[in-house]
PDB file of C-alpha atoms and ligand atoms in Angstrom:
ATOM      1  CA  MET A   1      17.336  16.360  -3.348  1.00 61.00           C
ATOM      2  CA  SER A   2      13.636  15.444  -3.573  1.00 73.00           C
ATOM      3  CA  LYS A   3      11.421  16.355  -0.632  1.00 87.00           C
ATOM      4  CA  VAL A   4      10.108  13.841   1.865  1.00 97.00           C
ATOM      5  CA  ARG A   5       6.969  12.081   0.685  1.00 98.00           C
ATOM      6  CA  LYS A   6       4.157  12.037   3.255  1.00 98.00           C
ATOM      7  CA  PHE A   7       1.769   9.085   3.533  1.00 98.00           C
ATOM      8  CA  GLN A   8      -1.060   9.904   5.944  1.00 99.00           C
ATOM      9  CA  VAL A   9      -3.722   7.388   6.893  1.00 98.00           C
ATOM     10  CA  ILE A  10      -7.134   8.307   8.285  1.00 98.00           C
ATOM     11  CA  THR A  11      -8.343   5.360  10.351  1.00 98.00           C
ATOM     12  CA  LEU A  12     -10.220   4.347  13.489  1.00 98.00           C
ATOM     13  CA  PHE A  13      -7.490   1.742  14.115  1.00 98.00           C
ATOM     14  CA  PRO A  14      -4.087   3.460  13.943  1.00 98.00           C
ATOM     15  CA  GLU A  15      -2.553   0.700  16.100  1.00 98.00           C
ATOM     16  CA  MET A  16      -2.985  -1.699  13.153  1.00 98.00           C
ATOM     17  CA  PHE A  17      -0.302   0.260  11.284  1.00 98.00           C
ATOM     18  CA  ALA A  18       2.399   0.120  13.953  1.00 96.00           C
ATOM     19  CA  GLY A  19       3.949  -3.185  12.875  1.00 95.00           C
ATOM     20  CA  VAL A  20       3.736  -2.336   9.191  1.00 95.00           C
ATOM     21  CA  PHE A  21       5.234   1.147   9.501  1.00 95.00           C
ATOM     22  CA  GLU A  22       8.065  -0.293  11.617  1.00 93.00           C
ATOM     23  CA  ASN A  23       9.141  -3.108   9.307  1.00 91.00           C
ATOM     24  CA  SER A  24      12.727  -2.752   8.135  1.00 91.00           C
ATOM     25  CA  MET A  25      11.976  -1.344   4.669  1.00 94.00           C
ATOM     26  CA  MET A  26       9.491   1.274   5.938  1.00 96.00           C
ATOM     27  CA  TRP A  27      11.676   2.101   8.921  1.00 96.00           C
ATOM     28  CA  LYS A  28      14.755   2.705   6.757  1.00 95.00           C
ATOM     29  CA  ALA A  29      12.788   4.812   4.265  1.00 97.00           C
ATOM     30  CA  GLN A  30      11.653   7.023   7.136  1.00 97.00           C
ATOM     31  CA  LYS A  31      15.068   7.146   8.776  1.00 97.00           C
ATOM     32  CA  ASP A  32      16.633   8.169   5.445  1.00 96.00           C
ATOM     33  CA  GLY A  33      14.125  11.002   5.138  1.00 97.00           C
ATOM     34  CA  LEU A  34      12.516   9.609   1.984  1.00 97.00           C
ATOM     35  CA  VAL A  35       9.047   9.122   3.424  1.00 98.00           C
ATOM     36  CA  GLU A  36       6.993  10.135   6.435  1.00 98.00           C
ATOM     37  CA  LEU A  37       4.315   7.672   7.524  1.00 98.00           C
ATOM     38  CA  SER A  38       1.606   8.725   9.957  1.00 98.00           C
ATOM     39  CA  CYS A  39      -1.957   8.068  11.058  1.00 98.00           C
ATOM     40  CA  LEU A  40      -4.751  10.443  11.950  1.00 98.00           C
ATOM     41  CA  ASN A  41      -7.165   8.804  14.362  1.00 98.00           C
ATOM     42  CA  LEU A  42     -10.657   9.453  13.029  1.00 98.00           C
ATOM     43  CA  ARG A  43     -11.918   9.145  16.620  1.00 98.00           C
ATOM     44  CA  ASP A  44     -10.128  12.427  17.429  1.00 98.00           C
ATOM     45  CA  PHE A  45     -12.507  14.126  14.985  1.00 98.00           C
ATOM     46  CA  GLY A  46     -15.602  12.428  16.409  1.00 98.00           C
ATOM     47  CA  LEU A  47     -18.611  14.478  17.525  1.00 98.00           C
ATOM     48  CA  GLY A  48     -19.727  15.156  21.056  1.00 98.00           C
ATOM     49  CA  PRO A  49     -18.503  13.773  24.352  1.00 98.00           C
ATOM     50  CA  ARG A  50     -18.634  10.224  22.947  1.00 98.00           C
ATOM     51  CA  ARG A  51     -16.619  11.227  19.884  1.00 98.00           C
ATOM     52  CA  GLN A  52     -19.231   9.724  17.581  1.00 98.00           C
ATOM     53  CA  VAL A  53     -18.038   8.899  14.049  1.00 98.00           C
ATOM     54  CA  ASP A  54     -20.886   6.723  12.726  1.00 98.00           C
ATOM     55  CA  ASP A  55     -24.641   6.932  12.323  1.00 98.00           C
ATOM     56  CA  THR A  56     -27.543   5.069  10.714  1.00 98.00           C
ATOM     57  CA  PRO A  57     -28.225   5.528   6.984  1.00 97.00           C
ATOM     58  CA  TYR A  58     -31.002   7.785   5.717  1.00 98.00           C
ATOM     59  CA  GLY A  59     -33.598   5.715   3.903  1.00 97.00           C
ATOM     60  CA  GLY A  60     -33.059   2.836   6.285  1.00 97.00           C
ATOM     61  CA  GLY A  61     -30.939  -0.244   6.119  1.00 94.00           C
ATOM     62  CA  ASP A  62     -28.715  -2.292   8.352  1.00 92.00           C
ATOM     63  CA  GLY A  63     -25.577  -1.083   9.988  1.00 94.00           C
ATOM     64  CA  MET A  64     -23.815   2.191  10.359  1.00 97.00           C
ATOM     65  CA  LEU A  65     -22.020   4.633   8.080  1.00 98.00           C
ATOM     66  CA  LEU A  66     -19.079   6.907   8.767  1.00 98.00           C
ATOM     67  CA  MET A  67     -20.541  10.395   9.185  1.00 98.00           C
ATOM     68  CA  ILE A  68     -19.416  13.150   6.873  1.00 98.00           C
ATOM     69  CA  GLU A  69     -18.317  15.716   9.460  1.00 98.00           C
ATOM     70  CA  PRO A  70     -15.558  13.791  11.304  1.00 98.00           C
ATOM     71  CA  LEU A  71     -14.288  12.373   8.038  1.00 98.00           C
ATOM     72  CA  TRP A  72     -14.292  15.779   6.327  1.00 98.00           C
ATOM     73  CA  ASN A  73     -12.443  17.395   9.228  1.00 98.00           C
ATOM     74  CA  ALA A  74      -9.867  14.598   9.305  1.00 99.00           C
ATOM     75  CA  VAL A  75      -9.164  15.038   5.586  1.00 98.00           C
ATOM     76  CA  GLU A  76      -8.841  18.804   6.052  1.00 98.00           C
ATOM     77  CA  ALA A  77      -6.409  18.254   8.928  1.00 99.00           C
ATOM     78  CA  ALA A  78      -4.323  15.899   6.799  1.00 99.00           C
ATOM     79  CA  LYS A  79      -4.368  18.421   3.936  1.00 98.00           C
ATOM     80  CA  ALA A  80      -3.193  21.148   6.307  1.00 98.00           C
ATOM     81  CA  ASN A  81      -0.090  18.981   6.931  1.00 98.00           C
ATOM     82  CA  ASP A  82       0.440  18.402   3.211  1.00 98.00           C
ATOM     83  CA  PRO A  83      -1.555  20.751   0.942  1.00 98.00           C
ATOM     84  CA  ASP A  84      -0.526  19.052  -2.337  1.00 98.00           C
ATOM     85  CA  ALA A  85      -1.408  15.549  -1.165  1.00 98.00           C
ATOM     86  CA  LYS A  86      -3.874  13.457  -3.170  1.00 98.00           C
ATOM     87  CA  VAL A  87      -6.717  11.855  -1.253  1.00 98.00           C
ATOM     88  CA  LEU A  88      -7.404   8.177  -1.875  1.00 98.00           C
ATOM     89  CA  LEU A  89     -10.435   6.215  -0.738  1.00 98.00           C
ATOM     90  CA  MET A  90     -10.031   2.469  -0.119  1.00 98.00           C
ATOM     91  CA  THR A  91     -13.119   0.814  -1.609  1.00 98.00           C
ATOM     92  CA  PRO A  92     -13.966  -2.321  -3.598  1.00 98.00           C
ATOM     93  CA  ARG A  93     -15.663   0.075  -6.063  1.00 97.00           C
ATOM     94  CA  GLY A  94     -12.299   1.691  -6.858  1.00 98.00           C
ATOM     95  CA  GLU A  95      -9.764   1.165  -9.584  1.00 98.00           C
ATOM     96  CA  ARG A  96      -7.956  -2.160  -9.176  1.00 98.00           C
ATOM     97  CA  TRP A  97      -4.513  -1.627  -7.690  1.00 98.00           C
ATOM     98  CA  LYS A  98      -1.691  -2.959  -9.799  1.00 97.00           C
ATOM     99  CA  GLN A  99       2.073  -2.776 -10.091  1.00 95.00           C
ATOM    100  CA  ALA A 100       1.940  -0.093 -12.804  1.00 96.00           C
ATOM    101  CA  LEU A 101      -0.018   2.175 -10.417  1.00 97.00           C
ATOM    102  CA  ALA A 102       2.446   1.488  -7.595  1.00 97.00           C
ATOM    103  CA  ARG A 103       5.230   2.525  -9.995  1.00 97.00           C
ATOM    104  CA  GLU A 104       3.353   5.684 -11.062  1.00 97.00           C
ATOM    105  CA  TYR A 105       2.535   6.710  -7.475  1.00 98.00           C
ATOM    106  CA  SER A 106       6.141   6.056  -6.383  1.00 97.00           C
ATOM    107  CA  GLU A 107       7.262   8.661  -8.937  1.00 97.00           C
ATOM    108  CA  ALA A 108       4.819  11.374  -7.818  1.00 97.00           C
ATOM    109  CA  ASP A 109       6.162  14.595  -6.295  1.00 96.00           C
ATOM    110  CA  HIS A 110       3.421  14.843  -3.692  1.00 98.00           C
ATOM    111  CA  GLY A 111       2.067  12.862  -0.750  1.00 98.00           C
ATOM    112  CA  TYR A 112      -1.028  10.742  -0.308  1.00 98.00           C
ATOM    113  CA  ILE A 113      -3.849  10.648   2.213  1.00 99.00           C
ATOM    114  CA  PHE A 114      -5.547   7.256   2.604  1.00 99.00           C
ATOM    115  CA  ILE A 115      -9.113   7.118   3.896  1.00 98.00           C
ATOM    116  CA  CYS A 116      -9.919   3.791   5.541  1.00 98.00           C
ATOM    117  CA  GLY A 117     -13.658   3.124   5.718  1.00 95.00           C
ATOM    118  CA  ARG A 118     -15.302   0.939   8.354  1.00 91.00           C
ATOM    119  CA  TYR A 119     -18.791  -0.337   9.130  1.00 91.00           C
ATOM    120  CA  GLU A 120     -21.092  -0.529   6.111  1.00 94.00           C
ATOM    121  CA  GLY A 121     -19.530   2.440   4.318  1.00 95.00           C
ATOM    122  CA  TYR A 122     -19.263   6.203   4.483  1.00 97.00           C
ATOM    123  CA  ASP A 123     -21.405   9.208   3.689  1.00 98.00           C
ATOM    124  CA  GLU A 124     -21.118   9.668  -0.079  1.00 98.00           C
ATOM    125  CA  ARG A 125     -20.464  13.419   0.242  1.00 98.00           C
ATOM    126  CA  ILE A 126     -16.843  12.653   1.199  1.00 98.00           C
ATOM    127  CA  LEU A 127     -16.206  11.994  -2.521  1.00 98.00           C
ATOM    128  CA  GLU A 128     -15.992  15.778  -3.018  1.00 98.00           C
ATOM    129  CA  LEU A 129     -12.594  15.662  -1.240  1.00 98.00           C
ATOM    130  CA  VAL A 130     -11.424  12.427  -2.869  1.00 98.00           C
ATOM    131  CA  ASP A 131      -9.009  12.394  -5.825  1.00 98.00           C
ATOM    132  CA  GLY A 132      -9.082   8.656  -6.447  1.00 98.00           C
ATOM    133  CA  GLU A 133     -10.831   5.464  -5.395  1.00 98.00           C
ATOM    134  CA  VAL A 134      -8.697   2.347  -5.301  1.00 98.00           C
ATOM    135  CA  SER A 135      -9.414  -1.332  -4.649  1.00 98.00           C
ATOM    136  CA  VAL A 136      -7.086  -4.198  -3.864  1.00 98.00           C
ATOM    137  CA  GLY A 137      -9.552  -6.737  -5.230  1.00 98.00           C
ATOM    138  CA  ASP A 138     -13.150  -7.759  -5.695  1.00 98.00           C
ATOM    139  CA  TYR A 139     -13.900  -8.773  -2.129  1.00 98.00           C
ATOM    140  CA  VAL A 140     -15.224  -6.857   0.851  1.00 97.00           C
ATOM    141  CA  LEU A 141     -13.021  -6.422   3.901  1.00 98.00           C
ATOM    142  CA  THR A 142     -14.097  -5.093   7.292  1.00 97.00           C
ATOM    143  CA  GLY A 143     -12.097  -1.934   6.726  1.00 98.00           C
ATOM    144  CA  GLY A 144      -9.774  -0.104   4.384  1.00 98.00           C
ATOM    145  CA  GLU A 145      -6.750  -0.602   6.665  1.00 98.00           C
ATOM    146  CA  LEU A 146      -5.366  -3.759   5.057  1.00 98.00           C
ATOM    147  CA  PRO A 147      -5.733  -2.277   1.542  1.00 98.00           C
ATOM    148  CA  ALA A 148      -4.002   0.946   2.668  1.00 98.00           C
ATOM    149  CA  MET A 149      -1.090  -1.066   4.125  1.00 98.00           C
ATOM    150  CA  THR A 150      -0.811  -3.108   0.941  1.00 98.00           C
ATOM    151  CA  ILE A 151      -0.856  -0.047  -1.282  1.00 98.00           C
ATOM    152  CA  ILE A 152       1.598   1.952   0.835  1.00 98.00           C
ATOM    153  CA  ASP A 153       4.025  -0.990   0.954  1.00 97.00           C
ATOM    154  CA  SER A 154       3.865  -1.445  -2.810  1.00 97.00           C
ATOM    155  CA  ILE A 155       4.584   2.277  -3.400  1.00 97.00           C
ATOM    156  CA  VAL A 156       7.275   2.880  -0.787  1.00 97.00           C
ATOM    157  CA  ARG A 157       9.473  -0.041  -1.885  1.00 96.00           C
ATOM    158  CA  LEU A 158       9.660   1.545  -5.367  1.00 96.00           C
ATOM    159  CA  ILE A 159      10.688   5.024  -4.200  1.00 96.00           C
ATOM    160  CA  PRO A 160      14.247   5.612  -5.408  1.00 93.00           C
ATOM    161  CA  GLY A 161      16.727   4.900  -2.628  1.00 93.00           C
ATOM    162  CA  VAL A 162      14.407   2.775  -0.510  1.00 93.00           C
ATOM    163  CA  LEU A 163      15.491  -0.706  -1.561  1.00 88.00           C
ATOM    164  CA  GLY A 164      18.709   0.603  -3.112  1.00 70.00           C
ATOM    165  CA  GLY A 165      21.599  -1.061  -1.338  1.00 54.00           C
ATOM    166  CA  GLU A 166      19.732  -4.262  -0.590  1.00 51.00           C
ATOM    167  CA  MET A 167      19.376  -5.445  -4.179  1.00 52.00           C
ATOM    168  CA  SER A 168      22.379  -7.150  -5.727  1.00 41.00           C
ATOM    169  CA  ALA A 169      23.371  -5.902  -9.182  1.00 42.00           C
ATOM    170  CA  GLU A 170      22.633  -9.352 -10.569  1.00 42.00           C
ATOM    171  CA  ILE A 171      19.096  -9.498  -9.213  1.00 46.00           C
ATOM    172  CA  GLU A 172      18.524  -5.858 -10.136  1.00 42.00           C
ATOM    173  CA  SER A 173      19.230  -6.524 -13.797  1.00 42.00           C
ATOM    174  CA  PHE A 174      16.172  -8.794 -13.831  1.00 43.00           C
ATOM    175  CA  SER A 175      14.072  -6.670 -11.565  1.00 47.00           C
ATOM    176  CA  ASP A 176      12.150  -4.123 -13.615  1.00 56.00           C
ATOM    177  CA  GLY A 177       9.591  -4.066 -10.817  1.00 53.00           C
ATOM    178  CA  GLU A 178       6.933  -5.390 -13.175  1.00 59.00           C
ATOM    179  CA  THR A 179       8.312  -8.906 -13.430  1.00 67.00           C
ATOM    180  CA  LEU A 180       7.078 -11.173 -10.680  1.00 74.00           C
ATOM    181  CA  GLU A 181       9.834 -13.234  -9.236  1.00 87.00           C
ATOM    182  CA  PHE A 182      11.104 -16.401 -10.836  1.00 95.00           C
ATOM    183  CA  PRO A 183      11.565 -19.561  -8.768  1.00 97.00           C
ATOM    184  CA  GLN A 184      14.611 -19.278  -6.508  1.00 97.00           C
ATOM    185  CA  TYR A 185      16.675 -21.730  -4.482  1.00 98.00           C
ATOM    186  CA  THR A 186      19.371 -21.576  -1.857  1.00 98.00           C
ATOM    187  CA  ARG A 187      21.448 -24.227  -0.085  1.00 98.00           C
ATOM    188  CA  PRO A 188      21.382 -27.193  -0.017  1.00 98.00           C
ATOM    189  CA  GLU A 189      21.631 -28.291  -3.660  1.00 98.00           C
ATOM    190  CA  ASP A 190      19.830 -31.513  -2.795  1.00 98.00           C
ATOM    191  CA  PHE A 191      17.232 -31.564  -0.022  1.00 98.00           C
ATOM    192  CA  ASN A 192      16.283 -35.191   0.627  1.00 98.00           C
ATOM    193  CA  GLY A 193      16.248 -35.852  -3.121  1.00 98.00           C
ATOM    194  CA  ARG A 194      14.628 -32.538  -4.085  1.00 98.00           C
ATOM    195  CA  LYS A 195      17.232 -31.013  -6.408  1.00 98.00           C
ATOM    196  CA  VAL A 196      17.876 -27.441  -7.485  1.00 98.00           C
ATOM    197  CA  PRO A 197      17.417 -27.037 -11.288  1.00 98.00           C
ATOM    198  CA  GLU A 198      20.724 -27.908 -12.988  1.00 98.00           C
ATOM    199  CA  VAL A 199      20.926 -24.692 -15.023  1.00 98.00           C
ATOM    200  CA  LEU A 200      21.182 -22.567 -11.849  1.00 98.00           C
ATOM    201  CA  LEU A 201      24.336 -24.444 -10.835  1.00 98.00           C
ATOM    202  CA  SER A 202      25.863 -24.212 -14.302  1.00 97.00           C
ATOM    203  CA  GLY A 203      27.445 -20.776 -14.036  1.00 97.00           C
ATOM    204  CA  HIS A 204      26.169 -19.971 -17.571  1.00 98.00           C
ATOM    205  CA  HIS A 205      24.779 -16.494 -17.011  1.00 98.00           C
ATOM    206  CA  GLY A 206      23.039 -16.340 -20.382  1.00 98.00           C
ATOM    207  CA  GLU A 207      21.287 -19.677 -19.822  1.00 98.00           C
ATOM    208  CA  ILE A 208      20.324 -18.663 -16.285  1.00 98.00           C
ATOM    209  CA  ALA A 209      18.866 -15.372 -17.513  1.00 97.00           C
ATOM    210  CA  LYS A 210      16.849 -17.222 -20.166  1.00 97.00           C
ATOM    211  CA  TRP A 211      15.553 -19.764 -17.636  1.00 98.00           C
ATOM    212  CA  ARG A 212      14.541 -17.042 -15.206  1.00 96.00           C
ATOM    213  CA  ASP A 213      12.770 -15.064 -17.913  1.00 95.00           C
ATOM    214  CA  GLN A 214      10.897 -18.158 -19.091  1.00 95.00           C
ATOM    215  CA  ASN A 215       9.879 -18.939 -15.524  1.00 95.00           C
ATOM    216  CA  SER A 216       8.738 -15.419 -14.565  1.00 94.00           C
ATOM    217  CA  LYS A 217       5.221 -14.080 -14.525  1.00 83.00           C
ATOM    218  CA  LYS A 218       4.502 -10.582 -15.780  1.00 71.00           C
ATOM    219  CA  ALA A 219       2.407  -8.389 -13.494  1.00 65.00           C
ATOM    220  CA  SER A 220      -0.594  -7.003 -15.355  1.00 58.00           C
TER     221      SER A 220
HETATM  222  N1  4GY B 301     -11.428  -4.592  -1.391  1.00 60.41           N
HETATM  223  N2  4GY B 301     -10.129  -2.659  -1.711  1.00 60.41           N
HETATM  224  C1  4GY B 301     -11.413  -2.571   0.020  1.00 60.41           C
HETATM  225  C2  4GY B 301     -12.392  -2.909   1.066  1.00 60.41           C
HETATM  226  C3  4GY B 301     -13.500  -2.153   3.128  1.00 60.41           C
HETATM  227  C4  4GY B 301     -16.713  -0.684   4.475  1.00 60.41           C
HETATM  228  C5  4GY B 301     -16.044   0.667   2.505  1.00 60.41           C
HETATM  229  C6  4GY B 301     -11.017  -3.369  -1.043  1.00 60.41           C
HETATM  230  O1  4GY B 301      -9.955  -1.489  -1.113  1.00 60.41           O
HETATM  231  N3  4GY B 301     -10.738  -1.430  -0.048  1.00 60.41           N
HETATM  232  O2  4GY B 301     -12.929  -4.001   1.083  1.00 60.41           O
HETATM  233  N4  4GY B 301     -12.634  -1.951   1.985  1.00 60.41           N
HETATM  234  C7  4GY B 301     -14.827  -1.441   3.052  1.00 60.41           C
HETATM  235  C8  4GY B 301     -15.390  -1.413   4.439  1.00 60.41           C
HETATM  236  C9  4GY B 301     -16.608   0.685   3.889  1.00 60.41           C
HETATM  237  C10 4GY B 301     -14.725  -0.053   2.451  1.00 60.41           C
END
């Protein structure tokens, strides 16, 4: 039996994760003891009575940066929960997330700690605690929360046992996890003149497989 995989998120907005962590796939994975999903509120590591987490950049410039001390302490706290965990920073400067990475991360035997930046960035010295920088795409979001949710979802669904019973054997034989889905149809056969492709109604499994393959996109 493999041990439970921990996914810890360091964020100023833990409430953003509630709906995502409670969706049926994530909920079942947790219930089955395959994964543990949790947030550390960066605010809890803030400095002083106002729990300050941000400050102005040295050298000048607009906006605020996440200070090193709260961020460092939050990462240390997460590592205390899961000493082998790898620390990932969500940043447009990171390596572009792709299906092959989701597959690789889903097969790891350790947990992950996701750092979600806010404001105009973070104190660069946090990189000393970071094992990897990942990006969901070449655009700038207001925070790393949406990327962290995207990345966690893409990993968890590939962990053995998570989607298990839900995939029919027929679908599974096409689903290598790297093939993006082919066009699919369900009832009715004819919706106000819009017909389902004939081959799908033919019952010829070989022809159907060929059609689906020809109409699939490969994830890169
Ligand atoms: N794109 N891929 C991304 C992002 C928000 C300010 C640095 C992205 O991963 N993260 O746009 N993140 C910014 C917010 C601090 C990260």
